[in-house]
Short mmCIF file of N, CA and C in Angstrom, two decimals:
data_model
loop_
_atom_site.label_atom_id
_atom_site.label_comp_id
_atom_site.label_asym_id
_atom_site.label_seq_id
_atom_site.Cartn_x
_atom_site.Cartn_y
_atom_site.Cartn_z
N MET A 197 28.62 33.64 53.52
CA MET A 197 27.78 33.97 54.69
C MET A 197 28.39 34.41 56.13
N ASP A 198 29.29 34.04 56.27
CA ASP A 198 30.49 34.50 57.16
C ASP A 198 31.46 35.63 56.63
N VAL A 199 32.49 36.21 57.57
CA VAL A 199 33.16 36.87 57.18
C VAL A 199 34.61 37.16 58.23
N CYS A 200 35.78 36.91 58.00
CA CYS A 200 36.59 36.63 59.43
C CYS A 200 37.27 38.34 59.34
N LEU A 201 37.38 38.82 59.73
CA LEU A 201 38.20 40.14 60.26
C LEU A 201 39.68 39.95 61.11
N SER A 202 40.67 40.09 60.29
CA SER A 202 41.87 40.16 61.43
C SER A 202 41.51 41.00 62.73
N SER A 203 42.39 40.84 63.26
CA SER A 203 42.13 42.14 64.65
C SER A 203 42.31 43.22 64.39
N THR A 204 43.29 43.45 63.53
CA THR A 204 43.76 45.20 63.27
C THR A 204 41.82 45.80 62.51
N GLN A 205 41.51 44.80 61.40
CA GLN A 205 40.03 45.30 61.22
C GLN A 205 38.49 45.79 61.94
N GLN A 206 39.42 45.15 63.23
CA GLN A 206 37.94 44.70 64.49
C GLN A 206 37.85 46.13 64.53
N PRO A 207 36.52 46.62 65.03
CA PRO A 207 36.35 47.83 65.65
C PRO A 207 36.51 47.93 66.87
N GLY A 208 37.11 49.22 67.63
CA GLY A 208 37.31 49.06 69.24
C GLY A 208 35.69 49.42 69.47
N CYS A 209 35.86 49.28 71.07
CA CYS A 209 34.18 49.70 71.61
C CYS A 209 34.02 50.69 72.10
N PHE A 210 33.53 51.32 71.56
CA PHE A 210 33.02 53.21 71.70
C PHE A 210 34.17 53.79 72.07
N THR A 211 34.46 54.31 72.89
CA THR A 211 36.20 55.20 72.18
C THR A 211 37.26 54.53 73.31
N GLU A 212 37.39 53.66 72.84
CA GLU A 212 38.41 52.64 73.51
C GLU A 212 40.01 53.09 72.74
N ALA A 213 40.58 53.01 74.01
CA ALA A 213 42.09 53.23 73.39
C ALA A 213 42.50 52.24 72.49
N PRO A 214 43.29 52.05 71.57
CA PRO A 214 44.07 50.74 70.52
C PRO A 214 44.60 50.11 71.94
N ARG A 215 44.49 48.66 71.18
CA ARG A 215 44.85 47.56 72.13
C ARG A 215 46.39 47.49 71.60
N THR A 216 47.19 46.74 72.52
CA THR A 216 48.59 46.40 71.98
C THR A 216 48.24 45.03 71.63
N PRO A 217 49.54 43.95 70.76
CA PRO A 217 49.39 42.78 70.47
C PRO A 217 49.17 42.19 71.78
N GLY A 218 49.44 42.37 72.79
CA GLY A 218 49.56 41.53 73.76
C GLY A 218 48.50 41.66 74.92
N GLY A 219 47.36 42.22 74.30
CA GLY A 219 45.56 42.41 74.86
C GLY A 219 45.22 43.64 75.36
N TRP A 220 46.45 44.13 76.22
CA TRP A 220 46.02 44.92 77.46
C TRP A 220 46.09 46.27 76.45
N LEU A 221 45.53 47.64 76.66
CA LEU A 221 45.64 48.89 76.85
C LEU A 221 46.88 49.14 77.22
N GLU A 222 47.26 50.36 75.88
CA GLU A 222 48.36 51.22 76.12
C GLU A 222 48.56 52.49 77.16
N ALA A 223 48.92 52.51 78.65
CA ALA A 223 48.75 53.93 79.48
C ALA A 223 49.14 54.71 78.22
N GLU A 224 48.91 56.08 78.72
CA GLU A 224 48.73 57.31 77.91
C GLU A 224 50.03 58.19 78.39
N LYS A 225 50.62 58.83 77.48
CA LYS A 225 51.75 59.25 78.13
C LYS A 225 51.68 60.24 78.63
N LYS A 226 50.39 61.13 78.72
CA LYS A 226 50.19 62.21 79.36
C LYS A 226 49.99 62.24 80.86
N GLU A 227 49.75 60.79 81.93
CA GLU A 227 50.06 60.77 82.49
C GLU A 227 50.32 61.76 83.78
N THR A 228 49.90 62.40 84.85
CA THR A 228 51.04 63.21 85.43
C THR A 228 51.79 62.30 86.43
N LEU A 229 52.60 63.18 86.89
CA LEU A 229 53.78 62.31 87.66
C LEU A 229 53.17 62.33 89.23
N GLN A 230 53.38 61.20 89.14
CA GLN A 230 53.07 60.98 91.22
C GLN A 230 53.64 61.90 92.40
N LYS A 231 53.74 62.32 93.43
CA LYS A 231 54.50 62.53 94.42
C LYS A 231 55.97 62.09 94.82
N ASP A 232 56.01 60.59 94.41
CA ASP A 232 57.31 60.33 94.80
C ASP A 232 58.61 60.23 93.17
N GLY A 233 57.61 61.12 91.86
CA GLY A 233 58.28 60.88 90.61
C GLY A 233 57.78 60.29 89.69
N THR A 234 57.34 59.21 90.07
CA THR A 234 56.97 57.92 89.06
C THR A 234 55.48 58.50 88.52
N GLU A 235 55.31 57.26 87.13
CA GLU A 235 54.42 57.70 86.52
C GLU A 235 53.08 57.31 86.85
N GLY A 236 52.04 57.29 86.18
CA GLY A 236 50.96 56.69 86.50
C GLY A 236 50.13 57.20 87.35
N PRO A 237 48.76 56.34 87.58
CA PRO A 237 47.95 56.59 88.78
C PRO A 237 48.53 56.75 90.10
N PRO A 238 48.50 57.24 90.75
CA PRO A 238 48.65 56.63 92.33
C PRO A 238 47.86 55.62 92.81
N GLY A 239 48.27 54.88 93.86
CA GLY A 239 47.83 53.40 93.98
C GLY A 239 49.18 52.03 93.78
N ASP A 240 48.58 51.10 94.44
CA ASP A 240 49.36 49.71 93.58
C ASP A 240 49.16 49.42 92.54
N SER A 241 49.93 49.56 91.28
CA SER A 241 48.85 49.29 90.05
C SER A 241 48.91 48.07 89.78
N ASN A 242 49.18 47.15 90.42
CA ASN A 242 48.64 45.81 90.60
C ASN A 242 47.48 45.15 91.19
N LYS A 243 47.21 46.25 91.92
CA LYS A 243 45.68 46.17 92.27
C LYS A 243 44.60 45.97 91.82
N ILE A 244 43.82 45.06 91.24
CA ILE A 244 42.56 45.31 91.06
C ILE A 244 41.90 45.58 91.82
N GLU A 245 40.64 46.35 90.60
CA GLU A 245 39.21 46.87 91.86
C GLU A 245 38.89 45.49 91.85
N PRO A 246 37.83 45.40 93.20
CA PRO A 246 36.97 44.36 93.62
C PRO A 246 36.04 44.32 92.51
N SER A 247 35.46 45.82 91.90
CA SER A 247 34.47 45.54 90.75
C SER A 247 34.31 44.92 89.83
N LEU A 248 36.16 45.15 89.48
CA LEU A 248 36.53 44.61 88.20
C LEU A 248 37.08 43.11 88.26
N GLN A 249 37.41 42.18 89.76
CA GLN A 249 37.92 41.26 89.46
C GLN A 249 36.78 40.07 88.80
N SER A 250 35.56 39.88 88.98
CA SER A 250 34.92 38.69 88.41
C SER A 250 34.77 39.15 86.88
N LEU A 251 35.16 40.40 86.52
CA LEU A 251 35.19 40.15 84.91
C LEU A 251 36.20 39.95 84.25
N GLN A 252 37.70 40.13 85.01
CA GLN A 252 39.50 39.80 84.57
C GLN A 252 39.07 38.73 83.90
N LYS A 253 38.23 37.62 84.41
CA LYS A 253 38.58 35.89 83.90
C LYS A 253 37.79 36.31 82.23
N PHE A 254 37.03 37.46 81.95
CA PHE A 254 36.33 37.41 80.49
C PHE A 254 37.64 37.84 79.45
N VAL A 255 38.52 38.35 80.07
CA VAL A 255 39.70 39.31 79.21
C VAL A 255 40.68 38.56 78.71
N PRO A 256 40.59 38.31 77.37
CA PRO A 256 41.22 37.91 76.49
C PRO A 256 42.35 37.96 76.98
N THR A 257 43.51 36.96 76.54
CA THR A 257 44.91 36.96 76.84
C THR A 257 45.56 37.57 75.64
N ASP A 258 45.37 37.39 74.44
CA ASP A 258 45.89 37.85 73.08
C ASP A 258 44.92 38.22 72.26
N TYR A 259 44.55 39.29 72.28
CA TYR A 259 43.10 39.89 70.50
C TYR A 259 44.00 39.59 69.97
N ALA A 260 45.29 38.86 69.35
CA ALA A 260 45.59 39.09 68.42
C ALA A 260 44.94 37.69 67.31
N SER A 261 44.41 36.42 68.13
CA SER A 261 43.75 35.66 68.24
C SER A 261 42.23 35.16 68.04
N TYR A 262 41.58 36.76 67.99
CA TYR A 262 40.58 36.70 68.19
C TYR A 262 40.05 37.29 66.88
N THR A 263 39.00 36.58 66.06
CA THR A 263 38.30 36.82 65.30
C THR A 263 36.80 37.47 65.15
N GLN A 264 36.42 38.54 64.08
CA GLN A 264 34.82 38.60 64.32
C GLN A 264 33.68 37.84 63.40
N GLU A 265 33.17 37.38 63.36
CA GLU A 265 32.44 36.56 62.60
C GLU A 265 31.12 37.31 62.79
N ASN A 266 30.63 37.30 61.52
CA ASN A 266 29.67 37.72 61.19
C ASN A 266 28.47 36.45 60.21
N TYR A 267 27.56 36.33 61.07
CA TYR A 267 26.36 35.46 60.97
C TYR A 267 25.00 36.32 60.40
N LEU A 268 24.01 35.17 59.29
CA LEU A 268 22.82 36.01 58.92
C LEU A 268 21.56 34.81 58.98
N TYR A 269 20.95 34.68 59.77
CA TYR A 269 20.27 33.94 60.21
C TYR A 269 18.63 34.49 60.71
N ALA A 270 17.70 34.20 59.33
CA ALA A 270 16.20 34.07 60.35
C ALA A 270 16.39 35.54 60.15
N GLY A 271 17.08 36.31 58.91
CA GLY A 271 16.72 37.87 58.66
C GLY A 271 17.76 38.29 59.78
N LYS A 272 18.01 38.19 61.24
CA LYS A 272 19.45 39.06 61.51
C LYS A 272 21.10 38.72 61.49
N LYS A 273 21.28 39.20 61.81
CA LYS A 273 23.10 39.98 61.62
C LYS A 273 23.41 39.29 63.14
N ILE A 274 23.59 38.48 62.99
CA ILE A 274 24.67 38.00 64.55
C ILE A 274 25.92 38.23 64.44
N VAL A 275 26.52 38.81 65.31
CA VAL A 275 28.25 38.85 65.20
C VAL A 275 28.54 38.38 66.81
N LEU A 276 29.56 37.26 66.15
CA LEU A 276 30.50 36.35 67.43
C LEU A 276 31.80 36.75 67.28
N GLN A 277 32.80 36.83 68.72
CA GLN A 277 33.72 36.80 68.61
C GLN A 277 34.54 35.48 68.81
N GLU A 278 35.42 35.06 68.09
CA GLU A 278 35.80 33.52 68.01
C GLU A 278 37.65 33.92 68.45
N SER A 279 37.54 33.04 68.71
CA SER A 279 38.97 32.37 68.88
C SER A 279 39.87 30.82 68.77
N ILE A 280 41.06 31.23 68.36
CA ILE A 280 41.91 30.12 67.74
C ILE A 280 42.28 29.15 69.31
N GLU A 281 42.29 30.09 70.49
CA GLU A 281 42.79 29.57 71.50
C GLU A 281 41.62 28.09 72.42
N SER A 282 40.82 28.04 72.03
CA SER A 282 40.18 26.94 72.38
C SER A 282 39.18 26.63 71.52
N TYR A 283 39.03 25.15 71.13
CA TYR A 283 38.02 24.42 71.19
C TYR A 283 36.75 25.18 71.44
N GLY A 284 36.37 25.16 72.34
CA GLY A 284 34.86 25.97 72.59
C GLY A 284 34.62 27.56 72.38
N ALA A 285 35.38 28.17 71.99
CA ALA A 285 35.29 29.65 71.09
C ALA A 285 35.76 29.76 69.33
N VAL A 286 35.23 28.80 69.01
CA VAL A 286 35.19 28.34 67.32
C VAL A 286 33.78 27.77 67.42
N VAL A 287 33.14 28.56 66.05
CA VAL A 287 31.65 27.92 65.91
C VAL A 287 31.78 27.18 64.42
N TRP A 288 31.83 25.73 65.27
CA TRP A 288 32.31 24.68 63.84
C TRP A 288 31.28 24.74 62.76
N PRO A 289 31.69 23.70 61.83
CA PRO A 289 30.48 23.65 60.77
C PRO A 289 29.79 22.60 61.24
N ALA A 290 29.68 21.89 61.73
CA ALA A 290 28.15 21.78 62.37
C ALA A 290 27.03 22.67 62.56
N ALA A 291 27.78 23.39 63.76
CA ALA A 291 26.71 24.23 64.37
C ALA A 291 25.99 25.50 63.04
N THR A 292 26.83 25.60 62.09
CA THR A 292 26.29 26.50 61.33
C THR A 292 25.45 25.90 60.16
N ALA A 293 25.68 24.62 60.00
CA ALA A 293 24.60 23.29 59.44
C ALA A 293 23.54 23.35 59.98
N LEU A 294 23.71 23.24 61.38
CA LEU A 294 21.92 23.04 62.25
C LEU A 294 21.70 24.62 62.07
N CYS A 295 21.88 25.65 62.47
CA CYS A 295 21.58 27.04 61.71
C CYS A 295 20.80 27.14 60.78
N GLN A 296 21.53 26.08 59.90
CA GLN A 296 20.60 26.64 58.41
C GLN A 296 19.70 25.97 58.10
N TYR A 297 19.62 24.64 58.83
CA TYR A 297 18.39 23.32 59.02
C TYR A 297 17.48 24.15 59.51
N LEU A 298 17.75 24.73 61.27
CA LEU A 298 16.86 25.12 61.85
C LEU A 298 15.84 26.39 61.60
N GLU A 299 16.38 27.13 60.37
CA GLU A 299 16.36 28.10 59.34
C GLU A 299 15.36 27.86 58.72
N GLU A 300 15.76 26.60 57.61
CA GLU A 300 14.98 26.27 56.50
C GLU A 300 13.91 25.68 57.05
N HIS A 301 13.64 24.69 57.99
CA HIS A 301 13.07 24.19 58.27
C HIS A 301 11.73 24.39 59.85
N ALA A 302 11.71 25.28 59.99
CA ALA A 302 11.25 25.94 61.46
C ALA A 302 9.65 25.46 61.26
N GLU A 303 9.30 26.56 60.53
CA GLU A 303 7.82 25.63 60.62
C GLU A 303 7.39 24.22 60.30
N GLU A 304 8.11 23.58 59.64
CA GLU A 304 8.17 21.84 59.83
C GLU A 304 8.20 21.18 60.80
N LEU A 305 9.50 21.91 61.34
CA LEU A 305 9.85 21.45 63.05
C LEU A 305 8.69 21.84 64.13
N ASN A 306 7.69 22.86 63.56
CA ASN A 306 6.77 23.45 64.81
C ASN A 306 7.61 23.19 65.84
N LEU A 307 8.28 23.91 66.24
CA LEU A 307 8.68 24.12 67.81
C LEU A 307 8.71 25.15 68.25
N GLN A 308 7.96 26.23 68.18
CA GLN A 308 7.26 27.34 68.51
C GLN A 308 6.99 27.05 70.56
N ASP A 309 7.50 27.58 71.08
CA ASP A 309 7.83 28.30 72.50
C ASP A 309 8.68 26.73 72.86
N ALA A 310 9.04 25.55 72.21
CA ALA A 310 9.86 24.84 72.59
C ALA A 310 11.08 25.33 73.78
N LYS A 311 11.40 24.48 73.97
CA LYS A 311 12.34 24.39 75.67
C LYS A 311 13.88 23.42 74.72
N ILE A 312 14.68 24.58 74.88
CA ILE A 312 15.43 23.89 74.16
C ILE A 312 16.64 24.32 75.15
N LEU A 313 18.30 22.82 75.42
CA LEU A 313 19.40 22.83 76.46
C LEU A 313 20.00 22.81 75.77
N GLU A 314 20.97 23.39 75.25
CA GLU A 314 22.44 23.31 74.44
C GLU A 314 23.21 23.48 75.13
N ILE A 315 24.53 22.10 75.61
CA ILE A 315 25.38 21.78 76.68
C ILE A 315 26.68 21.73 75.75
N GLY A 316 27.68 22.73 76.70
CA GLY A 316 29.02 22.98 75.28
C GLY A 316 28.27 23.95 74.24
N ALA A 317 27.93 24.68 74.16
CA ALA A 317 27.31 25.66 73.37
C ALA A 317 28.52 26.54 72.57
N GLY A 318 29.50 26.59 73.28
CA GLY A 318 30.64 27.38 72.79
C GLY A 318 30.50 28.87 72.50
N PRO A 319 30.55 29.29 71.36
CA PRO A 319 30.21 31.00 71.28
C PRO A 319 28.20 30.90 71.31
N GLY A 320 27.94 29.81 70.96
CA GLY A 320 26.57 30.16 71.59
C GLY A 320 25.42 30.66 69.92
N LEU A 321 26.09 30.04 68.58
CA LEU A 321 25.68 30.62 67.69
C LEU A 321 24.49 29.87 67.56
N VAL A 322 24.15 28.16 67.52
CA VAL A 322 23.03 27.76 67.77
C VAL A 322 21.70 28.37 68.92
N SER A 323 22.14 28.60 69.94
CA SER A 323 21.47 28.93 70.80
C SER A 323 21.15 30.56 70.64
N ILE A 324 21.52 31.52 69.90
CA ILE A 324 21.14 32.29 69.59
C ILE A 324 19.82 32.45 68.16
N VAL A 325 20.32 32.16 67.17
CA VAL A 325 19.41 31.49 66.11
C VAL A 325 17.74 30.62 66.60
N ALA A 326 18.09 29.80 67.32
CA ALA A 326 16.62 29.22 68.01
C ALA A 326 16.16 29.93 69.44
N SER A 327 16.52 31.23 70.29
CA SER A 327 15.95 32.24 70.35
C SER A 327 15.81 33.37 69.08
N ILE A 328 16.31 33.19 68.44
CA ILE A 328 15.67 34.50 67.46
C ILE A 328 14.22 33.63 66.55
N LEU A 329 14.43 31.69 66.64
CA LEU A 329 13.60 31.55 66.02
C LEU A 329 11.86 31.90 67.22
N GLY A 330 12.30 31.88 68.16
CA GLY A 330 11.00 32.19 69.60
C GLY A 330 11.16 30.76 70.45
N TRP A 331 12.15 29.75 70.04
CA TRP A 331 12.63 28.89 70.94
C TRP A 331 12.92 29.61 72.14
N LEU A 332 12.62 28.77 73.39
CA LEU A 332 13.16 29.31 75.00
C LEU A 332 14.53 28.32 74.67
N VAL A 333 15.58 28.87 75.26
CA VAL A 333 16.75 28.74 75.06
C VAL A 333 17.97 28.16 76.21
N CYS A 334 17.98 27.46 76.99
CA CYS A 334 18.79 27.16 78.20
C CYS A 334 20.36 26.50 77.68
N LEU A 335 21.15 27.83 77.85
CA LEU A 335 22.56 27.42 77.15
C LEU A 335 23.32 27.40 78.20
N PHE A 336 24.38 26.13 78.12
CA PHE A 336 25.76 25.86 79.28
C PHE A 336 26.68 25.88 78.59
N LEU A 337 27.67 26.96 78.85
CA LEU A 337 29.36 27.15 78.76
C LEU A 337 30.20 27.25 79.68
N THR A 338 31.32 26.28 78.97
CA THR A 338 32.25 26.42 79.94
C THR A 338 33.69 26.67 80.33
N CYS A 339 34.37 27.49 80.64
CA CYS A 339 35.19 28.56 80.57
C CYS A 339 36.30 27.78 80.74
N PHE A 340 37.75 27.37 79.96
CA PHE A 340 38.35 26.94 80.75
C PHE A 340 40.08 27.78 80.60
N LYS A 341 40.62 28.23 82.14
CA LYS A 341 41.79 28.32 81.84
C LYS A 341 42.91 27.57 81.73
#
């Protein structure tokens, strides 16, 4: 049911440059020289654009520890990014068992339009499956650094 791909087998996003093992994009060597003779874009290289600061907390620190997991529930393919860096970024066996139970017993549970609150949802597999089954879902995720 689920397939684990190594980080080298994962497709990049759109036309994204390959990532280094540390997780950051390598600077292209074709950059033009600045007026002071250094390579790279002009300005403070340590400065982060304000629009990107809020997104930076979601950037993994080590892409080598991330895997892509594929699940199939209710006829839909679900692709999740997991990490062994945190307990909250792993789909535990109980989550897959619950998803399978919900899928197999959806009609007899009769929870159409039910409101579900999932606390500590991890990657959110159960919430995603519940949403596919037609339930209204509110999930609570916590990111620790």
